[in-house]
PDB file of C-alpha atoms in Angstrom:
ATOM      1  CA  UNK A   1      34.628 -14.535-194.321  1.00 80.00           C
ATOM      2  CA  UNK A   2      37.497 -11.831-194.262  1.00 85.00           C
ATOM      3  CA  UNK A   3      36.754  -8.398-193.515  1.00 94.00           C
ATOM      4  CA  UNK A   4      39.004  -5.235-193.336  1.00 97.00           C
ATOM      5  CA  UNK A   5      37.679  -2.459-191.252  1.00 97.00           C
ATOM      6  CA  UNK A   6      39.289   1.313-192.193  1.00 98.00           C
ATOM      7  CA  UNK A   7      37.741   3.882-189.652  1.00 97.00           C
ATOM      8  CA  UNK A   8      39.095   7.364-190.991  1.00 97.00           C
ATOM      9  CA  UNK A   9      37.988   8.377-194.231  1.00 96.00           C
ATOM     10  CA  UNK A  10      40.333  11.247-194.030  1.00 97.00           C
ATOM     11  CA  UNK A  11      43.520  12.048-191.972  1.00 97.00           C
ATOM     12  CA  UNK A  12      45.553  15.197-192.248  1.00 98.00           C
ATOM     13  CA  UNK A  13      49.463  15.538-191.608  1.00 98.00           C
ATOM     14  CA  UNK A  14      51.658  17.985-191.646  1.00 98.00           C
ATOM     15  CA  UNK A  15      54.870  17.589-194.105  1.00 98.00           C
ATOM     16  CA  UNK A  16      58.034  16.031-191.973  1.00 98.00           C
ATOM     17  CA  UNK A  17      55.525  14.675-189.468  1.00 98.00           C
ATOM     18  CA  UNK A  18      54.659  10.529-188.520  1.00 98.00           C
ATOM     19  CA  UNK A  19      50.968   9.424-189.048  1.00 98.00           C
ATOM     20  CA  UNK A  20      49.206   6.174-188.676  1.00 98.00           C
ATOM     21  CA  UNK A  21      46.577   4.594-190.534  1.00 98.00           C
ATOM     22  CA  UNK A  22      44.874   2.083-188.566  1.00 98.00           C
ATOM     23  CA  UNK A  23      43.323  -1.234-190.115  1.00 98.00           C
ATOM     24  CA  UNK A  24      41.732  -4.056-188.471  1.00 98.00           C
ATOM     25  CA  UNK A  25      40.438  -7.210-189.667  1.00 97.00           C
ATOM     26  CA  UNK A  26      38.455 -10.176-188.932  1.00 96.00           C
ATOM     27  CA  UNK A  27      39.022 -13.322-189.918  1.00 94.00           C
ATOM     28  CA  UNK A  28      39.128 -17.158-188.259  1.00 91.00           C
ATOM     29  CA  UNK A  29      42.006 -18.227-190.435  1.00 90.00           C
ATOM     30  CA  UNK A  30      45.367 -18.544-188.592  1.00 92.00           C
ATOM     31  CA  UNK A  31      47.238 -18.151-191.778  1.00 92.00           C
ATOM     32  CA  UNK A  32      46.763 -14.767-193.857  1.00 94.00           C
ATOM     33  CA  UNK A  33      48.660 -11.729-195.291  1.00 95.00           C
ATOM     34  CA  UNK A  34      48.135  -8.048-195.128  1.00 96.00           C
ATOM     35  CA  UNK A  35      48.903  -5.345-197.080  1.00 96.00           C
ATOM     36  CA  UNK A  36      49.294  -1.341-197.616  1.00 98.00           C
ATOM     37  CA  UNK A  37      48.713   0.133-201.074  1.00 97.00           C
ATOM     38  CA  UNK A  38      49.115   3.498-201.698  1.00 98.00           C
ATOM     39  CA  UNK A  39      46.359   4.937-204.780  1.00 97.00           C
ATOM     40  CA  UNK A  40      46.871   8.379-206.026  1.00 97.00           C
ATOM     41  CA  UNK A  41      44.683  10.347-208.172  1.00 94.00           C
ATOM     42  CA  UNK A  42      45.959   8.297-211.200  1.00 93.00           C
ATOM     43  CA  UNK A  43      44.166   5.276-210.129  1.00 94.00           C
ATOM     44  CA  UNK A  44      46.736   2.926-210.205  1.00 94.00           C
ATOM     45  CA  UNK A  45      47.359   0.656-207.145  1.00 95.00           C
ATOM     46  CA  UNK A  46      51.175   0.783-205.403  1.00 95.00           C
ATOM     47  CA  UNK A  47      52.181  -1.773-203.203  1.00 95.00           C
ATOM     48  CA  UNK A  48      53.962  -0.477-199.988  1.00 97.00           C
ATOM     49  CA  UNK A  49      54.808  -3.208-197.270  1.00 97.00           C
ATOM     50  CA  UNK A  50      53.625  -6.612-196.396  1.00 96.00           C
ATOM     51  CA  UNK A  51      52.875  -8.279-193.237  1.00 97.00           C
ATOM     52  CA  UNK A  52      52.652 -12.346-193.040  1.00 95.00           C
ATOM     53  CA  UNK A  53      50.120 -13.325-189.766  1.00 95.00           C
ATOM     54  CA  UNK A  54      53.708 -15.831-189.152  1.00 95.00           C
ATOM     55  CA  UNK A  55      56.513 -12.843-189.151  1.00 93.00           C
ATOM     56  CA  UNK A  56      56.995 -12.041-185.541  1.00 91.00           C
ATOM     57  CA  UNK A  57      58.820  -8.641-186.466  1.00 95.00           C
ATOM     58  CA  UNK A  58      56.677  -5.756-187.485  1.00 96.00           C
ATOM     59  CA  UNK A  59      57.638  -5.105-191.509  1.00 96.00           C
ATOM     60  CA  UNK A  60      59.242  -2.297-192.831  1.00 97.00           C
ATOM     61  CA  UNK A  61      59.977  -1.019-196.162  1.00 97.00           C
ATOM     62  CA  UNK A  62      61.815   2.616-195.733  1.00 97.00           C
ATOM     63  CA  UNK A  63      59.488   5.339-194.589  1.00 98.00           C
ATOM     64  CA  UNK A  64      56.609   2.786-194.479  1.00 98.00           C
ATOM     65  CA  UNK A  65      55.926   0.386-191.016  1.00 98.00           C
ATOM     66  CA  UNK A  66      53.150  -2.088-189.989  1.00 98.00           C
ATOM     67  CA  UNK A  67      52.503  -2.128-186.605  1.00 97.00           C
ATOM     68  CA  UNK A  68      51.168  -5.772-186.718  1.00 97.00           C
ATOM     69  CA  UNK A  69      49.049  -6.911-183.431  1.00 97.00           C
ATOM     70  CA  UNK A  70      47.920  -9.928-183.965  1.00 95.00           C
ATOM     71  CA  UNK A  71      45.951 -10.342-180.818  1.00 95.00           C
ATOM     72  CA  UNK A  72      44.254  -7.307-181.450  1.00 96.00           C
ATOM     73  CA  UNK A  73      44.041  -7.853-185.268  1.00 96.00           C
ATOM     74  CA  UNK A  74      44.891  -4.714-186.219  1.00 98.00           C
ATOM     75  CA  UNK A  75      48.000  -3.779-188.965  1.00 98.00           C
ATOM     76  CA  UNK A  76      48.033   0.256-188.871  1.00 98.00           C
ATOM     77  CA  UNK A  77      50.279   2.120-191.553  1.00 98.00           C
ATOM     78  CA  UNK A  78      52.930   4.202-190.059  1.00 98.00           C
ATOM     79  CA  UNK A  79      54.173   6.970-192.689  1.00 98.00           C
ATOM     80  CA  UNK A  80      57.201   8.674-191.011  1.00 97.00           C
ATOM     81  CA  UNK A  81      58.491  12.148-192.031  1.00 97.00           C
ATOM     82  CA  UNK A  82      55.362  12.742-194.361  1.00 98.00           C
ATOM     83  CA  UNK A  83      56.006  14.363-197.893  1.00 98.00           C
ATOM     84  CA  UNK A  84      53.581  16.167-200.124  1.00 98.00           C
ATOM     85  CA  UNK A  85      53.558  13.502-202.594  1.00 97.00           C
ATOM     86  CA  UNK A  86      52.229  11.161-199.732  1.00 98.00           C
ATOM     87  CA  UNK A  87      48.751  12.791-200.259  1.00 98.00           C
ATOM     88  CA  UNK A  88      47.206  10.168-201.512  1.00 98.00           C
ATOM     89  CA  UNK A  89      44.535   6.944-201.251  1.00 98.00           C
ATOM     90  CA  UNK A  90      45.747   4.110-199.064  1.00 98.00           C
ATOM     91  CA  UNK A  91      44.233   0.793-199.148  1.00 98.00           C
ATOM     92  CA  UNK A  92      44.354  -2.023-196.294  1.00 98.00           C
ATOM     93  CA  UNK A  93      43.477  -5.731-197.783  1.00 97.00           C
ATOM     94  CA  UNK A  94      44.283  -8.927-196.353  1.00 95.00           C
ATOM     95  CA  UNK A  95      44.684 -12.216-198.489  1.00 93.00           C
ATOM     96  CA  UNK A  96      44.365 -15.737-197.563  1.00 87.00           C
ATOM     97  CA  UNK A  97      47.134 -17.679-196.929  1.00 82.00           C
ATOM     98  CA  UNK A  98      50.744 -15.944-195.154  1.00 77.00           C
ATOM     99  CA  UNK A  99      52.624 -17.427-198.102  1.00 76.00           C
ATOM    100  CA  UNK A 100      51.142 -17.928-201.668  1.00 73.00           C
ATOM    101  CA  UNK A 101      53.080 -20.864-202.793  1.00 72.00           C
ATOM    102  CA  UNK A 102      51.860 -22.059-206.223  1.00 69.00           C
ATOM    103  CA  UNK A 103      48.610 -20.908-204.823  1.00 75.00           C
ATOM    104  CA  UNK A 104      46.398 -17.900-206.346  1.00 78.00           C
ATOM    105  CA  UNK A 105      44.456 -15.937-203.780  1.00 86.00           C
ATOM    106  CA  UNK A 106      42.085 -13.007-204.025  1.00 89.00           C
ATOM    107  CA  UNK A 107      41.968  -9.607-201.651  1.00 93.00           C
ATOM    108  CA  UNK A 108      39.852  -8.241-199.488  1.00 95.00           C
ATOM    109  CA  UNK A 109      40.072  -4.017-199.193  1.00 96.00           C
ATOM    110  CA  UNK A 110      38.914  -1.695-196.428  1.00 97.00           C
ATOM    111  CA  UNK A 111      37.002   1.337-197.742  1.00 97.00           C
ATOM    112  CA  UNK A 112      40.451   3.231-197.645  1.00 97.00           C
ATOM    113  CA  UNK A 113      41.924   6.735-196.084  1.00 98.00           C
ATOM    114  CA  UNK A 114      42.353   9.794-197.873  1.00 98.00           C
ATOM    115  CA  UNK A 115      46.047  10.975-196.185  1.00 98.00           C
ATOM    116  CA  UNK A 116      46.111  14.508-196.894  1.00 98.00           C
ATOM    117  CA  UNK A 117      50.181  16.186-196.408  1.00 98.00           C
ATOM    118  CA  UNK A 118      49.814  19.727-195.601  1.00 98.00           C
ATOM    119  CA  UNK A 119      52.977  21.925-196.255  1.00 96.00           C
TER     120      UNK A 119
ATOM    121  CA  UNK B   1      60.364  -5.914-212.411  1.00 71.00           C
ATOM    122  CA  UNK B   2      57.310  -7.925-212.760  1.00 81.00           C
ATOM    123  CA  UNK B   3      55.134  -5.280-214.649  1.00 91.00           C
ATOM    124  CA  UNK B   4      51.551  -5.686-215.560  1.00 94.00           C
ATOM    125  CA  UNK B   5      50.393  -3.661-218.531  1.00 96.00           C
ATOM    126  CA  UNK B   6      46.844  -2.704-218.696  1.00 97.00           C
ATOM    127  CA  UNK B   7      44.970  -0.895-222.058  1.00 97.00           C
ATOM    128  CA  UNK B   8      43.306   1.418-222.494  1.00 98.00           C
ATOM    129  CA  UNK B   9      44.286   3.399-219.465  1.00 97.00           C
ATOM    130  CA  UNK B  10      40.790   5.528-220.209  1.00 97.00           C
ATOM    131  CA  UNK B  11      37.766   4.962-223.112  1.00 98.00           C
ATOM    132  CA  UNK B  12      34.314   6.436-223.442  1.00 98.00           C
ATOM    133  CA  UNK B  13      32.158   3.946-225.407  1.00 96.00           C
ATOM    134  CA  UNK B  14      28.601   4.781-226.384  1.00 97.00           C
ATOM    135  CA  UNK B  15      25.715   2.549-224.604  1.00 97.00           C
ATOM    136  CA  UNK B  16      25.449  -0.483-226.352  1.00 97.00           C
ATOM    137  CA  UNK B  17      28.900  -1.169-227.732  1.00 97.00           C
ATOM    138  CA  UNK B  18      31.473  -3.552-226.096  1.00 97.00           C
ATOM    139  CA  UNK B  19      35.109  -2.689-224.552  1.00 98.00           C
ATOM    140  CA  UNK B  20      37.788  -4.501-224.859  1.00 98.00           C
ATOM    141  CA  UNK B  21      40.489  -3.867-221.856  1.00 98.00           C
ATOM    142  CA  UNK B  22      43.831  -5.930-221.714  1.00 97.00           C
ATOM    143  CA  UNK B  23      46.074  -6.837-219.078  1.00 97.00           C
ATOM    144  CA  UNK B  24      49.429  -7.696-219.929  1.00 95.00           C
ATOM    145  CA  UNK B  25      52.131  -9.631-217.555  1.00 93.00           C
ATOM    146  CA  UNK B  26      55.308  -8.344-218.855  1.00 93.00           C
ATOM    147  CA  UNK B  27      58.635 -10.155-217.461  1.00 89.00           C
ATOM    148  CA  UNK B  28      56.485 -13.059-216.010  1.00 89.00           C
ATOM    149  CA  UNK B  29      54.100 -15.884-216.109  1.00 89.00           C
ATOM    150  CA  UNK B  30      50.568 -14.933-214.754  1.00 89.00           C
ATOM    151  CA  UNK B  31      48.254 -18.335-214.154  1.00 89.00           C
ATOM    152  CA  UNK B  32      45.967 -16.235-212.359  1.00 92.00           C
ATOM    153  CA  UNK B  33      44.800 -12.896-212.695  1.00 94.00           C
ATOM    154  CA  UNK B  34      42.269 -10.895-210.561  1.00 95.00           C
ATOM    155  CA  UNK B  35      39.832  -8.576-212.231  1.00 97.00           C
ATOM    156  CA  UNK B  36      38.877  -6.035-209.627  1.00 97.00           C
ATOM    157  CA  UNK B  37      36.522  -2.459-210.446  1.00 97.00           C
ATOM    158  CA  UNK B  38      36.280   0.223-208.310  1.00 97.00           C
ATOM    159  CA  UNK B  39      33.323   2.989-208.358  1.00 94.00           C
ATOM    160  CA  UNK B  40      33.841   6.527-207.218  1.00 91.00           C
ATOM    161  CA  UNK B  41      34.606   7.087-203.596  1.00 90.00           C
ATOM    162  CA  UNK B  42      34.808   3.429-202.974  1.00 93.00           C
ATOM    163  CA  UNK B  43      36.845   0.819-202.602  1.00 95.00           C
ATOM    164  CA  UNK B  44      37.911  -2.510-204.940  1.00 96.00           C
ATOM    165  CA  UNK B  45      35.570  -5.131-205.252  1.00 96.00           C
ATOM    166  CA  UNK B  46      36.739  -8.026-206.667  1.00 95.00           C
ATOM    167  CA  UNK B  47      34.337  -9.158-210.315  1.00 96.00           C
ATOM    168  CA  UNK B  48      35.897 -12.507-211.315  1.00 95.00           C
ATOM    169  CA  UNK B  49      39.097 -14.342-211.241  1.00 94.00           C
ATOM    170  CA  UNK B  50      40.739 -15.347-214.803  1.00 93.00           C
ATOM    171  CA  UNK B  51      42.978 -18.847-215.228  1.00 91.00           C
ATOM    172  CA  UNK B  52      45.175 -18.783-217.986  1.00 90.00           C
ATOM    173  CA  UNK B  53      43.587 -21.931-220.382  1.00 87.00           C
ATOM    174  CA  UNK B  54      39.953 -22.884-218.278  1.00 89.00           C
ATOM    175  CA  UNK B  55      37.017 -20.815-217.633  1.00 91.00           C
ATOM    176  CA  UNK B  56      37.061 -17.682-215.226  1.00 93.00           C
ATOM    177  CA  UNK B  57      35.336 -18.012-211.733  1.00 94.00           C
ATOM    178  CA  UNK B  58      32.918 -14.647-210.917  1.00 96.00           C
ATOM    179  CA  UNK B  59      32.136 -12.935-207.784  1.00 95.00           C
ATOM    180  CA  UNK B  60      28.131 -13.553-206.849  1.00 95.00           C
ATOM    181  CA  UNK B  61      26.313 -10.441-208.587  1.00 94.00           C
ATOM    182  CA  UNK B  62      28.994 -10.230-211.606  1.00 96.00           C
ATOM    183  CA  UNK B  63      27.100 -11.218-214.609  1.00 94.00           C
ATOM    184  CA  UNK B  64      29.433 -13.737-217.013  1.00 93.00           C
ATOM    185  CA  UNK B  65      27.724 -12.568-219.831  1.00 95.00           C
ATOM    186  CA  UNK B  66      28.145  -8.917-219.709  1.00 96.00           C
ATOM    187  CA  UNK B  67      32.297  -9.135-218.479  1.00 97.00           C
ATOM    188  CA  UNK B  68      33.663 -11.578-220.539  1.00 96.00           C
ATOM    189  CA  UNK B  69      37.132 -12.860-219.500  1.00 95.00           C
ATOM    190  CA  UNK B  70      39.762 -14.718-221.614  1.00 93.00           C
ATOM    191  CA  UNK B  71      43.195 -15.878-220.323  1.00 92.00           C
ATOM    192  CA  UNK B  72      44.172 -17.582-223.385  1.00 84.00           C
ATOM    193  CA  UNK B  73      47.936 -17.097-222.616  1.00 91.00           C
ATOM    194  CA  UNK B  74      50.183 -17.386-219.846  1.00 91.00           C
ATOM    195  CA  UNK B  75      50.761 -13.657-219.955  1.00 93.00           C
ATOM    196  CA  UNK B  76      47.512 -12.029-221.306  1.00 95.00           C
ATOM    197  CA  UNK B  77      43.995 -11.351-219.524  1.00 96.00           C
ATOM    198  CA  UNK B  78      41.469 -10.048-221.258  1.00 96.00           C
ATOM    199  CA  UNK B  79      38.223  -8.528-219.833  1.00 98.00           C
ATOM    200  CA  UNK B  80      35.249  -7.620-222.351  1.00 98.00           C
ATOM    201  CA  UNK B  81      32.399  -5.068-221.597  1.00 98.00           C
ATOM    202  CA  UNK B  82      29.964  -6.463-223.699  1.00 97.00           C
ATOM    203  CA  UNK B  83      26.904  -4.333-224.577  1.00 97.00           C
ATOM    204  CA  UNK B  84      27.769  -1.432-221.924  1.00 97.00           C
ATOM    205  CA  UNK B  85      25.342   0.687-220.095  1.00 97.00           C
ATOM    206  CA  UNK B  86      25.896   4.272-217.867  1.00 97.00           C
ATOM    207  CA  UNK B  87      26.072   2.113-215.125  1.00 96.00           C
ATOM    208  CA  UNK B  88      29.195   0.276-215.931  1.00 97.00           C
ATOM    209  CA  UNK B  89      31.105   2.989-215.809  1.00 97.00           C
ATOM    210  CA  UNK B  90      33.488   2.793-213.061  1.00 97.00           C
ATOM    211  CA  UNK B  91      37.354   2.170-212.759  1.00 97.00           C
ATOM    212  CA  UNK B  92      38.383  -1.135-213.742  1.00 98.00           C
ATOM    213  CA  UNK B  93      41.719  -2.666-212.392  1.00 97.00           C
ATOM    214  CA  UNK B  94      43.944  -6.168-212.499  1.00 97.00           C
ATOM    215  CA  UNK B  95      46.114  -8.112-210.113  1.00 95.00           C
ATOM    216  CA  UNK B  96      48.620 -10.913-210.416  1.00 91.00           C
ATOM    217  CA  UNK B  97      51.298 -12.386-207.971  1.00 85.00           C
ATOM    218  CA  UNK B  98      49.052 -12.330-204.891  1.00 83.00           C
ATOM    219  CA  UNK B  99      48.381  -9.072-204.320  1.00 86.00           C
ATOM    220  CA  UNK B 100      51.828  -7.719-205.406  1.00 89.00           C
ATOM    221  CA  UNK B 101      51.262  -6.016-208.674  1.00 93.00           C
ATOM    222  CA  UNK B 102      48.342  -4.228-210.601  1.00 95.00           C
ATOM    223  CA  UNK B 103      47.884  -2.966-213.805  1.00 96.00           C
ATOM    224  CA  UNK B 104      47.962   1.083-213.631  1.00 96.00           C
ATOM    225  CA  UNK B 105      44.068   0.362-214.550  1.00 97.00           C
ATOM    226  CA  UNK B 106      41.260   1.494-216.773  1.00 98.00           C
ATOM    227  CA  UNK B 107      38.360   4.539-216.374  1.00 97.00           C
ATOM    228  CA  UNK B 108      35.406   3.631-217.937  1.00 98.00           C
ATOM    229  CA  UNK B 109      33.053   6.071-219.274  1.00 98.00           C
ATOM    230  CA  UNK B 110      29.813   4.827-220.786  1.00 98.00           C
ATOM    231  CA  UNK B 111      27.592   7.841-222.557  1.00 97.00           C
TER     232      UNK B 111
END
């Protein structure tokens, strides 16, 4: 079984600064995905940046970065130069399967971290 | 692209009646779609996954009978609230693509 482990219920930046949400997860298959959503107070669930367990390079998707280590199965969130409308819900889940294919494959989310930005 | 479009975004139903809340792939073809629901403070559980023309597959503890599911079409996912109690009421979200898009979702309210 897949499991997602989010330690910090709640982090607190300051606006221009770096912070990293940490995520590990547990799981015997060598082939799986991670990912970052970001949920505001709307509800609704953004994607941010993907990490395949076969990419050797750590993804990146503008201010977002994974720092993917596979041997310590962890895939933290690094926000750089934090802005107010970061303050927000973020969500680590991992998927079965690297690449999807034709395939359909469910989630599995970590309790989440409540990133507050402080001006 | 690849949009999902979920209604209602909110609805408060009385206990007993039945909600109806759609999910809508709009610029793509969605075989699969993942019906998730999320309570207060907590995270998304996954309830049942819907395939567009057979029968939806539910999470252990998800009753069938009380959250119907229909995927009659390759771009529509319905998921039914059938005889609702205080208890239901909880934020209710979709998936397609693998984790790569979500409806914007629906709040619940059951009084």
């Amino acid at each position: 079984a897949q499991k997602i482990t989010q330690t910090q219920p709640g982090m607190f930046v300051q606006e221009k600064e770096a912070v990293t949400l940490d995520c590990t997860y547990d799981t015997s298959d060598q082939s799986y995905g991670l990912f970052w959503y970001k949920q505001p107070s709307s509800g609704e669930m953004i994607f941010l940046i993907y990490q395949g367990s076969y990419d050797e390079q750590n993804a990146t998707e503008g201010r977002y970065s994974l720092n993917f280590q596979k041997a310590r199965k962890s895939a933290n969130l690094v926000i750089s130069a934090s802005q107010l409308g970061d303050s927000a819900m973020y969500f680590c889940a991992m998927r079965e399967a690297a690449y999807s294919g034709a395939g359909s494959y469910q989630l599995t989310f970590g309790k989440g971290t409540k990133l507050s930005v402080i001006p | 692209g690849a949009v999902v479009s979920q209604h209602p975004s909110r609805v408060i139903c009385k206990s007993g009646t039945s909600v109806k809340i759609e999910c809508r792939s709009l610029d793509f073809q969605a075989t699969t779609m993942f019906w998730y629901r999320q309570f207060p403070k907590q995270s998304l559980m996954l309830m049942a996954t819907s395939n567009e023309g057979s029968k939806a597959t539910y999470e252990q503890g998800v009753e069938k009978d009380k959250f119907l599911i229909n995927h009659a079409s390759l771009t529509l996912s319905t998921l039914t609230v059938t005889s609702a109690h205080p208890e239901d009421s909880s934020f209710y979200i979709c998936s397609a693509r693998n984790g790569y898009t979500f409806g914007s979702g629906t709040r619940l309210t059951v009084v």
